């Protein structure tokens, strides 16, 4: 029996919320937030955008088993685990690190949703995109569909690009956090496909140490899907806001997230959305954007980084 995606009760389109933060120079600009964190209570933000087409493909092709990858706090695995449980699809989660005696809240949820969790060491996890390793896993899990880390598959770009079709107004700049590259690649593909005299400048905010690496991830995703148009969107990645690495934070960043939560009533966390908002604040204070520019921050949801 195939379970309908409608039963997930996804709320789209997500709202565009104007904010007036207490940041220097903010009054010179129009600042909005695309609240993808409100799409669903569990399947939050870009995780649903990147998963939707993959799940549709699995259902259309009667695939009953999905294998994917992530860390012990993975927003992607958390969202995928919920979806698979609701739609009665088996999930095998290959998790970086050994949490046998130290479950995270995310892993406890996966267990409650009957996911098959396989812990691997970091050296093995680094092979997650290696053809030989994936071939061996395919032998181990025949008839399973593999979804890359972060959900950044071929299907992801199509799902993310739908964000731009939802927008109710035009923006000069769109800012989004970058981890596995799928969200930024989807935005670039969507913007490039738009017939418009004025495309938004798309700025990725690297949430990990990845100069050149992140650019290559994004470019490879576009190339693999033949989604590099002649007139490619204007995009770049800012690398000064990763706070020394993925999931790394400081007391200052933690306090900033709490301040945004309190003053703007928008939940953010230090791993993704907190670094996005911090970067926006810094760039605005540096007068990076021309007066009266319209700026959209893409809240990609995923609050596992805020759970203890």
PDB file of N, CA and C in Angstrom, residues 66-164:
ATOM      1  N   UNK A  66      15.284   3.018   1.825  1.00  0.00           N
ATOM      2  CA  UNK A  66      16.156   4.153   1.534  1.00  0.00           C
ATOM      3  C   UNK A  66      17.365   4.091   2.461  1.00  0.00           C
ATOM      4  N   UNK A  67      18.538   4.375   1.900  1.00  0.00           N
ATOM      5  CA  UNK A  67      19.782   4.453   2.666  1.00  0.00           C
ATOM      6  C   UNK A  67      20.311   5.873   2.550  1.00  0.00           C
ATOM      7  N   UNK A  68      20.708   6.458   3.682  1.00  0.00           N
ATOM      8  CA  UNK A  68      21.269   7.806   3.619  1.00  0.00           C
ATOM      9  C   UNK A  68      22.291   7.996   4.739  1.00  0.00           C
ATOM     10  N   UNK A  69      22.902   9.179   4.767  1.00  0.00           N
ATOM     11  CA  UNK A  69      24.078   9.437   5.583  1.00  0.00           C
ATOM     12  C   UNK A  69      23.923  10.722   6.393  1.00  0.00           C
ATOM     13  N   UNK A  70      24.598  10.769   7.552  1.00  0.00           N
ATOM     14  CA  UNK A  70      24.584  11.994   8.347  1.00  0.00           C
ATOM     15  C   UNK A  70      25.275  11.814   9.679  1.00  0.00           C
ATOM     16  N   UNK A  71      25.419  12.916  10.393  1.00  0.00           N
ATOM     17  CA  UNK A  71      26.018  12.882  11.723  1.00  0.00           C
ATOM     18  C   UNK A  71      24.972  12.655  12.803  1.00  0.00           C
ATOM     19  N   UNK A  72      25.427  12.686  14.030  1.00  0.00           N
ATOM     20  CA  UNK A  72      24.541  12.391  15.156  1.00  0.00           C
ATOM     21  C   UNK A  72      23.504  13.460  15.439  1.00  0.00           C
ATOM     22  N   UNK A  73      23.640  14.629  14.813  1.00  0.00           N
ATOM     23  CA  UNK A  73      22.671  15.715  14.988  1.00  0.00           C
ATOM     24  C   UNK A  73      22.040  16.096  13.642  1.00  0.00           C
ATOM     25  N   UNK A  74      22.091  15.211  12.684  1.00  0.00           N
ATOM     26  CA  UNK A  74      21.696  15.532  11.305  1.00  0.00           C
ATOM     27  C   UNK A  74      20.227  15.931  11.177  1.00  0.00           C
ATOM     28  N   UNK A  75      19.997  17.147  10.693  1.00  0.00           N
ATOM     29  CA  UNK A  75      18.634  17.578  10.377  1.00  0.00           C
ATOM     30  C   UNK A  75      18.065  16.749   9.233  1.00  0.00           C
ATOM     31  N   UNK A  76      18.928  16.409   8.277  1.00  0.00           N
ATOM     32  CA  UNK A  76      18.491  15.619   7.122  1.00  0.00           C
ATOM     33  C   UNK A  76      17.986  14.244   7.555  1.00  0.00           C
ATOM     34  N   UNK A  77      18.777  13.513   8.338  1.00  0.00           N
ATOM     35  CA  UNK A  77      18.349  12.180   8.779  1.00  0.00           C
ATOM     36  C   UNK A  77      17.099  12.260   9.648  1.00  0.00           C
ATOM     37  N   UNK A  78      16.997  13.314  10.435  1.00  0.00           N
ATOM     38  CA  UNK A  78      15.822  13.481  11.293  1.00  0.00           C
ATOM     39  C   UNK A  78      14.560  13.630  10.451  1.00  0.00           C
ATOM     40  N   UNK A  79      14.621  14.513   9.454  1.00  0.00           N
ATOM     41  CA  UNK A  79      13.464  14.710   8.576  1.00  0.00           C
ATOM     42  C   UNK A  79      13.158  13.444   7.784  1.00  0.00           C
ATOM     43  N   UNK A  80      14.203  12.816   7.246  1.00  0.00           N
ATOM     44  CA  UNK A  80      14.014  11.601   6.444  1.00  0.00           C
ATOM     45  C   UNK A  80      13.449  10.470   7.300  1.00  0.00           C
ATOM     46  N   UNK A  81      13.928  10.365   8.541  1.00  0.00           N
ATOM     47  CA  UNK A  81      13.418   9.326   9.437  1.00  0.00           C
ATOM     48  C   UNK A  81      11.933   9.469   9.693  1.00  0.00           C
ATOM     49  N   UNK A  82      11.491  10.697   9.898  1.00  0.00           N
ATOM     50  CA  UNK A  82      10.059  10.952  10.122  1.00  0.00           C
ATOM     51  C   UNK A  82       9.248  10.592   8.883  1.00  0.00           C
ATOM     52  N   UNK A  83       9.723  11.039   7.722  1.00  0.00           N
ATOM     53  CA  UNK A  83       9.001  10.777   6.472  1.00  0.00           C
ATOM     54  C   UNK A  83       8.896   9.273   6.219  1.00  0.00           C
ATOM     55  N   UNK A  84      10.014   8.567   6.364  1.00  0.00           N
ATOM     56  CA  UNK A  84      10.006   7.123   6.114  1.00  0.00           C
ATOM     57  C   UNK A  84       9.083   6.397   7.080  1.00  0.00           C
ATOM     58  N   UNK A  85       9.088   6.818   8.335  1.00  0.00           N
ATOM     59  CA  UNK A  85       8.193   6.198   9.312  1.00  0.00           C
ATOM     60  C   UNK A  85       6.730   6.429   8.935  1.00  0.00           C
ATOM     61  N   UNK A  86       6.402   7.657   8.562  1.00  0.00           N
ATOM     62  CA  UNK A  86       5.015   7.992   8.223  1.00  0.00           C
ATOM     63  C   UNK A  86       4.542   7.272   6.972  1.00  0.00           C
ATOM     64  N   UNK A  87       5.460   7.081   6.006  1.00  0.00           N
ATOM     65  CA  UNK A  87       5.080   6.489   4.724  1.00  0.00           C
ATOM     66  C   UNK A  87       5.399   4.998   4.652  1.00  0.00           C
ATOM     67  N   UNK A  88       5.858   4.426   5.765  1.00  0.00           N
ATOM     68  CA  UNK A  88       6.151   2.990   5.858  1.00  0.00           C
ATOM     69  C   UNK A  88       7.235   2.565   4.863  1.00  0.00           C
ATOM     70  N   UNK A  89       8.302   3.347   4.822  1.00  0.00           N
ATOM     71  CA  UNK A  89       9.481   3.027   4.021  1.00  0.00           C
ATOM     72  C   UNK A  89      10.622   2.735   4.990  1.00  0.00           C
ATOM     73  N   UNK A  90      11.356   1.650   4.772  1.00  0.00           N
ATOM     74  CA  UNK A  90      12.476   1.320   5.649  1.00  0.00           C
ATOM     75  C   UNK A  90      13.610   2.320   5.430  1.00  0.00           C
ATOM     76  N   UNK A  91      14.222   2.781   6.516  1.00  0.00           N
ATOM     77  CA  UNK A  91      15.367   3.680   6.425  1.00  0.00           C
ATOM     78  C   UNK A  91      16.572   3.037   7.097  1.00  0.00           C
ATOM     79  N   UNK A  92      17.680   2.990   6.375  1.00  0.00           N
ATOM     80  CA  UNK A  92      18.970   2.665   6.970  1.00  0.00           C
ATOM     81  C   UNK A  92      19.774   3.954   7.028  1.00  0.00           C
ATOM     82  N   UNK A  93      20.129   4.382   8.232  1.00  0.00           N
ATOM     83  CA  UNK A  93      20.885   5.620   8.442  1.00  0.00           C
ATOM     84  C   UNK A  93      22.323   5.267   8.773  1.00  0.00           C
ATOM     85  N   UNK A  94      23.249   5.675   7.917  1.00  0.00           N
ATOM     86  CA  UNK A  94      24.670   5.456   8.162  1.00  0.00           C
ATOM     87  C   UNK A  94      25.210   6.711   8.844  1.00  0.00           C
ATOM     88  N   UNK A  95      25.571   6.566  10.108  1.00  0.00           N
ATOM     89  CA  UNK A  95      25.860   7.714  10.968  1.00  0.00           C
ATOM     90  C   UNK A  95      27.351   7.800  11.269  1.00  0.00           C
ATOM     91  N   UNK A  96      27.902   8.977  11.090  1.00  0.00           N
ATOM     92  CA  UNK A  96      29.315   9.232  11.383  1.00  0.00           C
ATOM     93  C   UNK A  96      29.543   9.291  12.890  1.00  0.00           C
ATOM     94  N   UNK A  97      30.439   8.429  13.376  1.00  0.00           N
ATOM     95  CA  UNK A  97      30.754   8.416  14.805  1.00  0.00           C
ATOM     96  C   UNK A  97      30.051   7.281  15.527  1.00  0.00           C
ATOM     97  N   UNK A  98      30.485   7.023  16.736  1.00  0.00           N
ATOM     98  CA  UNK A  98      29.908   5.926  17.517  1.00  0.00           C
ATOM     99  C   UNK A  98      29.160   6.494  18.717  1.00  0.00           C
ATOM    100  N   UNK A  99      27.844   6.371  18.674  1.00  0.00           N
ATOM    101  CA  UNK A  99      26.980   6.929  19.714  1.00  0.00           C
ATOM    102  C   UNK A  99      26.262   5.815  20.486  1.00  0.00           C
ATOM    103  N   UNK A 100      26.847   4.614  20.503  1.00  0.00           N
ATOM    104  CA  UNK A 100      26.159   3.472  21.106  1.00  0.00           C
ATOM    105  C   UNK A 100      25.701   3.749  22.534  1.00  0.00           C
ATOM    106  N   UNK A 101      26.537   4.426  23.296  1.00  0.00           N
ATOM    107  CA  UNK A 101      26.201   4.689  24.698  1.00  0.00           C
ATOM    108  C   UNK A 101      25.952   6.169  24.956  1.00  0.00           C
ATOM    109  N   UNK A 102      25.736   6.917  23.893  1.00  0.00           N
ATOM    110  CA  UNK A 102      25.579   8.365  24.048  1.00  0.00           C
ATOM    111  C   UNK A 102      24.621   8.904  22.983  1.00  0.00           C
ATOM    112  N   UNK A 103      23.399   8.409  22.997  1.00  0.00           N
ATOM    113  CA  UNK A 103      22.416   8.832  21.993  1.00  0.00           C
ATOM    114  C   UNK A 103      22.170  10.332  22.043  1.00  0.00           C
ATOM    115  N   UNK A 104      22.042  10.931  20.864  1.00  0.00           N
ATOM    116  CA  UNK A 104      21.590  12.318  20.769  1.00  0.00           C
ATOM    117  C   UNK A 104      20.061  12.312  20.679  1.00  0.00           C
ATOM    118  N   UNK A 105      19.406  13.452  20.904  1.00  0.00           N
ATOM    119  CA  UNK A 105      17.951  13.498  20.718  1.00  0.00           C
ATOM    120  C   UNK A 105      17.524  13.055  19.322  1.00  0.00           C
ATOM    121  N   UNK A 106      18.315  13.424  18.308  1.00  0.00           N
ATOM    122  CA  UNK A 106      17.975  13.022  16.944  1.00  0.00           C
ATOM    123  C   UNK A 106      18.008  11.502  16.796  1.00  0.00           C
ATOM    124  N   UNK A 107      19.041  10.861  17.344  1.00  0.00           N
ATOM    125  CA  UNK A 107      19.155   9.402  17.233  1.00  0.00           C
ATOM    126  C   UNK A 107      18.051   8.696  18.017  1.00  0.00           C
ATOM    127  N   UNK A 108      17.667   9.264  19.143  1.00  0.00           N
ATOM    128  CA  UNK A 108      16.555   8.669  19.899  1.00  0.00           C
ATOM    129  C   UNK A 108      15.273   8.718  19.077  1.00  0.00           C
ATOM    130  N   UNK A 109      15.071   9.821  18.353  1.00  0.00           N
ATOM    131  CA  UNK A 109      13.895   9.903  17.481  1.00  0.00           C
ATOM    132  C   UNK A 109      13.967   8.858  16.371  1.00  0.00           C
ATOM    133  N   UNK A 110      15.141   8.707  15.754  1.00  0.00           N
ATOM    134  CA  UNK A 110      15.278   7.698  14.687  1.00  0.00           C
ATOM    135  C   UNK A 110      14.937   6.307  15.207  1.00  0.00           C
ATOM    136  N   UNK A 111      15.408   6.000  16.392  1.00  0.00           N
ATOM    137  CA  UNK A 111      15.102   4.686  16.970  1.00  0.00           C
ATOM    138  C   UNK A 111      13.606   4.529  17.207  1.00  0.00           C
ATOM    139  N   UNK A 112      12.976   5.589  17.686  1.00  0.00           N
ATOM    140  CA  UNK A 112      11.529   5.536  17.918  1.00  0.00           C
ATOM    141  C   UNK A 112      10.769   5.340  16.612  1.00  0.00           C
ATOM    142  N   UNK A 113      11.343   5.806  15.502  1.00  0.00           N
ATOM    143  CA  UNK A 113      10.709   5.652  14.181  1.00  0.00           C
ATOM    144  C   UNK A 113      11.160   4.375  13.473  1.00  0.00           C
ATOM    145  N   UNK A 114      11.821   3.482  14.230  1.00  0.00           N
ATOM    146  CA  UNK A 114      12.248   2.169  13.734  1.00  0.00           C
ATOM    147  C   UNK A 114      13.261   2.230  12.581  1.00  0.00           C
ATOM    148  N   UNK A 115      14.090   3.234  12.570  1.00  0.00           N
ATOM    149  CA  UNK A 115      15.161   3.289  11.567  1.00  0.00           C
ATOM    150  C   UNK A 115      16.255   2.298  11.935  1.00  0.00           C
ATOM    151  N   UNK A 116      16.911   1.760  10.920  1.00  0.00           N
ATOM    152  CA  UNK A 116      18.076   0.898  11.090  1.00  0.00           C
ATOM    153  C   UNK A 116      19.302   1.812  11.104  1.00  0.00           C
ATOM    154  N   UNK A 117      19.963   1.931  12.260  1.00  0.00           N
ATOM    155  CA  UNK A 117      21.087   2.859  12.409  1.00  0.00           C
ATOM    156  C   UNK A 117      22.388   2.072  12.375  1.00  0.00           C
ATOM    157  N   UNK A 118      23.283   2.466  11.462  1.00  0.00           N
ATOM    158  CA  UNK A 118      24.590   1.828  11.345  1.00  0.00           C
ATOM    159  C   UNK A 118      25.670   2.877  11.617  1.00  0.00           C
ATOM    160  N   UNK A 119      26.397   2.712  12.716  1.00  0.00           N
ATOM    161  CA  UNK A 119      27.465   3.655  13.055  1.00  0.00           C
ATOM    162  C   UNK A 119      28.754   3.262  12.336  1.00  0.00           C
ATOM    163  N   UNK A 120      29.431   4.256  11.776  1.00  0.00           N
ATOM    164  CA  UNK A 120      30.712   4.005  11.123  1.00  0.00           C
ATOM    165  C   UNK A 120      31.727   5.028  11.617  1.00  0.00           C
ATOM    166  N   UNK A 121      33.011   4.672  11.538  1.00  0.00           N
ATOM    167  CA  UNK A 121      34.037   5.623  11.966  1.00  0.00           C
ATOM    168  C   UNK A 121      34.207   6.708  10.899  1.00  0.00           C
ATOM    169  N   UNK A 122      34.950   7.738  11.258  1.00  0.00           N
ATOM    170  CA  UNK A 122      35.081   8.891  10.364  1.00  0.00           C
ATOM    171  C   UNK A 122      35.774   8.521   9.056  1.00  0.00           C
ATOM    172  N   UNK A 123      36.734   7.623   9.115  1.00  0.00           N
ATOM    173  CA  UNK A 123      37.451   7.219   7.904  1.00  0.00           C
ATOM    174  C   UNK A 123      36.506   6.549   6.919  1.00  0.00           C
ATOM    175  N   UNK A 124      35.664   5.662   7.430  1.00  0.00           N
ATOM    176  CA  UNK A 124      34.677   5.011   6.566  1.00  0.00           C
ATOM    177  C   UNK A 124      33.665   6.014   6.046  1.00  0.00           C
ATOM    178  N   UNK A 125      33.244   6.928   6.923  1.00  0.00           N
ATOM    179  CA  UNK A 125      32.227   7.911   6.519  1.00  0.00           C
ATOM    180  C   UNK A 125      32.730   8.804   5.395  1.00  0.00           C
ATOM    181  N   UNK A 126      34.027   9.052   5.355  1.00  0.00           N
ATOM    182  CA  UNK A 126      34.589   9.888   4.294  1.00  0.00           C
ATOM    183  C   UNK A 126      34.410   9.268   2.914  1.00  0.00           C
ATOM    184  N   UNK A 127      34.082   7.976   2.869  1.00  0.00           N
ATOM    185  CA  UNK A 127      33.877   7.279   1.597  1.00  0.00           C
ATOM    186  C   UNK A 127      32.436   7.383   1.093  1.00  0.00           C
ATOM    187  N   UNK A 128      31.621   8.203   1.752  1.00  0.00           N
ATOM    188  CA  UNK A 128      30.181   8.222   1.466  1.00  0.00           C
ATOM    189  C   UNK A 128      29.850   8.569   0.016  1.00  0.00           C
ATOM    190  N   UNK A 129      30.772   9.217  -0.708  1.00  0.00           N
ATOM    191  CA  UNK A 129      30.543   9.527  -2.116  1.00  0.00           C
ATOM    192  C   UNK A 129      31.434   8.703  -3.040  1.00  0.00           C
ATOM    193  N   UNK A 130      32.167   7.764  -2.467  1.00  0.00           N
ATOM    194  CA  UNK A 130      33.082   6.932  -3.247  1.00  0.00           C
ATOM    195  C   UNK A 130      32.316   5.841  -3.996  1.00  0.00           C
ATOM    196  N   UNK A 131      32.585   5.719  -5.288  1.00  0.00           N
ATOM    197  CA  UNK A 131      31.824   4.772  -6.118  1.00  0.00           C
ATOM    198  C   UNK A 131      31.973   3.332  -5.639  1.00  0.00           C
ATOM    199  N   UNK A 132      33.198   2.930  -5.275  1.00  0.00           N
ATOM    200  CA  UNK A 132      33.418   1.549  -4.832  1.00  0.00           C
ATOM    201  C   UNK A 132      32.684   1.267  -3.519  1.00  0.00           C
ATOM    202  N   UNK A 133      32.729   2.225  -2.614  1.00  0.00           N
ATOM    203  CA  UNK A 133      32.029   2.060  -1.336  1.00  0.00           C
ATOM    204  C   UNK A 133      30.523   1.972  -1.543  1.00  0.00           C
ATOM    205  N   UNK A 134      29.998   2.831  -2.394  1.00  0.00           N
ATOM    206  CA  UNK A 134      28.557   2.816  -2.668  1.00  0.00           C
ATOM    207  C   UNK A 134      28.154   1.528  -3.378  1.00  0.00           C
ATOM    208  N   UNK A 135      29.025   1.014  -4.236  1.00  0.00           N
ATOM    209  CA  UNK A 135      28.727  -0.260  -4.913  1.00  0.00           C
ATOM    210  C   UNK A 135      28.652  -1.391  -3.891  1.00  0.00           C
ATOM    211  N   UNK A 136      29.568  -1.376  -2.922  1.00  0.00           N
ATOM    212  CA  UNK A 136      29.540  -2.406  -1.878  1.00  0.00           C
ATOM    213  C   UNK A 136      28.270  -2.295  -1.033  1.00  0.00           C
ATOM    214  N   UNK A 137      27.870  -1.065  -0.721  1.00  0.00           N
ATOM    215  CA  UNK A 137      26.631  -0.874   0.032  1.00  0.00           C
ATOM    216  C   UNK A 137      25.420  -1.335  -0.775  1.00  0.00           C
ATOM    217  N   UNK A 138      25.468  -1.128  -2.073  1.00  0.00           N
ATOM    218  CA  UNK A 138      24.362  -1.572  -2.930  1.00  0.00           C
ATOM    219  C   UNK A 138      24.233  -3.090  -2.901  1.00  0.00           C
ATOM    220  N   UNK A 139      25.362  -3.772  -2.785  1.00  0.00           N
ATOM    221  CA  UNK A 139      25.312  -5.227  -2.642  1.00  0.00           C
ATOM    222  C   UNK A 139      24.715  -5.613  -1.300  1.00  0.00           C
ATOM    223  N   UNK A 140      25.073  -4.835  -0.280  1.00  0.00           N
ATOM    224  CA  UNK A 140      24.575  -5.115   1.068  1.00  0.00           C
ATOM    225  C   UNK A 140      23.098  -4.798   1.207  1.00  0.00           C
ATOM    226  N   UNK A 141      22.663  -3.738   0.495  1.00  0.00           N
ATOM    227  CA  UNK A 141      21.255  -3.324   0.566  1.00  0.00           C
ATOM    228  C   UNK A 141      20.660  -3.310  -0.847  1.00  0.00           C
ATOM    229  N   UNK A 142      20.404  -4.485  -1.401  1.00  0.00           N
ATOM    230  CA  UNK A 142      19.853  -4.539  -2.764  1.00  0.00           C
ATOM    231  C   UNK A 142      18.458  -3.921  -2.818  1.00  0.00           C
ATOM    232  N   UNK A 143      18.168  -3.284  -3.930  1.00  0.00           N
ATOM    233  CA  UNK A 143      16.860  -2.658  -4.183  1.00  0.00           C
ATOM    234  C   UNK A 143      16.612  -1.397  -3.359  1.00  0.00           C
ATOM    235  N   UNK A 144      17.636  -0.935  -2.651  1.00  0.00           N
ATOM    236  CA  UNK A 144      17.476   0.304  -1.880  1.00  0.00           C
ATOM    237  C   UNK A 144      17.834   1.507  -2.743  1.00  0.00           C
ATOM    238  N   UNK A 145      17.224   2.654  -2.434  1.00  0.00           N
ATOM    239  CA  UNK A 145      17.588   3.919  -3.071  1.00  0.00           C
ATOM    240  C   UNK A 145      18.510   4.671  -2.122  1.00  0.00           C
ATOM    241  N   UNK A 146      19.598   5.213  -2.662  1.00  0.00           N
ATOM    242  CA  UNK A 146      20.567   5.943  -1.856  1.00  0.00           C
ATOM    243  C   UNK A 146      20.351   7.443  -2.023  1.00  0.00           C
ATOM    244  N   UNK A 147      20.283   8.144  -0.910  1.00  0.00           N
ATOM    245  CA  UNK A 147      20.176   9.599  -0.911  1.00  0.00           C
ATOM    246  C   UNK A 147      21.440  10.150  -0.256  1.00  0.00           C
ATOM    247  N   UNK A 148      22.161  11.064  -0.914  1.00  0.00           N
ATOM    248  CA  UNK A 148      23.418  11.566  -0.360  1.00  0.00           C
ATOM    249  C   UNK A 148      23.232  12.322   0.951  1.00  0.00           C
ATOM    250  N   UNK A 149      24.353  12.557   1.610  1.00  0.00           N
ATOM    251  CA  UNK A 149      24.375  13.355   2.831  1.00  0.00           C
ATOM    252  C   UNK A 149      23.674  14.692   2.602  1.00  0.00           C
ATOM    253  N   UNK A 150      22.856  15.091   3.567  1.00  0.00           N
ATOM    254  CA  UNK A 150      22.162  16.371   3.468  1.00  0.00           C
ATOM    255  C   UNK A 150      21.010  16.379   2.489  1.00  0.00           C
ATOM    256  N   UNK A 151      20.753  15.235   1.843  1.00  0.00           N
ATOM    257  CA  UNK A 151      19.666  15.172   0.867  1.00  0.00           C
ATOM    258  C   UNK A 151      20.004  15.805  -0.463  1.00  0.00           C
ATOM    259  N   UNK A 152      21.283  16.134  -0.678  1.00  0.00           N
ATOM    260  CA  UNK A 152      21.678  16.885  -1.883  1.00  0.00           C
ATOM    261  C   UNK A 152      21.836  15.956  -3.086  1.00  0.00           C
ATOM    262  N   UNK A 153      20.709  15.468  -3.573  1.00  0.00           N
ATOM    263  CA  UNK A 153      20.676  14.556  -4.721  1.00  0.00           C
ATOM    264  C   UNK A 153      20.226  15.305  -5.970  1.00  0.00           C
ATOM    265  N   UNK A 154      20.111  14.541  -7.061  1.00  0.00           N
ATOM    266  CA  UNK A 154      19.610  15.122  -8.306  1.00  0.00           C
ATOM    267  C   UNK A 154      18.235  15.732  -8.109  1.00  0.00           C
ATOM    268  N   UNK A 155      17.414  15.051  -7.331  1.00  0.00           N
ATOM    269  CA  UNK A 155      16.045  15.519  -7.121  1.00  0.00           C
ATOM    270  C   UNK A 155      15.992  16.787  -6.263  1.00  0.00           C
ATOM    271  N   UNK A 156      17.035  16.991  -5.448  1.00  0.00           N
ATOM    272  CA  UNK A 156      17.011  18.104  -4.492  1.00  0.00           C
ATOM    273  C   UNK A 156      16.943  19.453  -5.181  1.00  0.00           C
ATOM    274  N   UNK A 157      17.678  19.606  -6.274  1.00  0.00           N
ATOM    275  CA  UNK A 157      17.768  20.902  -6.928  1.00  0.00           C
ATOM    276  C   UNK A 157      16.410  21.356  -7.445  1.00  0.00           C
ATOM    277  N   UNK A 158      15.646  20.403  -7.976  1.00  0.00           N
ATOM    278  CA  UNK A 158      14.308  20.727  -8.463  1.00  0.00           C
ATOM    279  C   UNK A 158      13.423  21.204  -7.327  1.00  0.00           C
ATOM    280  N   UNK A 159      13.487  20.503  -6.198  1.00  0.00           N
ATOM    281  CA  UNK A 159      12.659  20.880  -5.057  1.00  0.00           C
ATOM    282  C   UNK A 159      13.013  22.238  -4.499  1.00  0.00           C
ATOM    283  N   UNK A 160      14.313  22.521  -4.385  1.00  0.00           N
ATOM    284  CA  UNK A 160      14.747  23.808  -3.832  1.00  0.00           C
ATOM    285  C   UNK A 160      14.394  24.953  -4.771  1.00  0.00           C
ATOM    286  N   UNK A 161      14.512  24.714  -6.074  1.00  0.00           N
ATOM    287  CA  UNK A 161      14.241  25.795  -7.036  1.00  0.00           C
ATOM    288  C   UNK A 161      12.807  26.298  -6.948  1.00  0.00           C
ATOM    289  N   UNK A 162      11.915  25.478  -6.404  1.00  0.00           N
ATOM    290  CA  UNK A 162      10.513  25.882  -6.259  1.00  0.00           C
ATOM    291  C   UNK A 162      10.365  27.068  -5.305  1.00  0.00           C
ATOM    292  N   UNK A 163      11.351  27.269  -4.443  1.00  0.00           N
ATOM    293  CA  UNK A 163      11.309  28.406  -3.521  1.00  0.00           C
ATOM    294  C   UNK A 163      11.143  29.707  -4.295  1.00  0.00           C
ATOM    295  N   UNK A 164      11.890  29.846  -5.381  1.00  0.00           N
ATOM    296  CA  UNK A 164      11.870  31.103  -6.131  1.00  0.00           C
ATOM    297  C   UNK A 164      10.528  31.334  -6.813  1.00  0.00           C
TER     298      UNK A 164
END
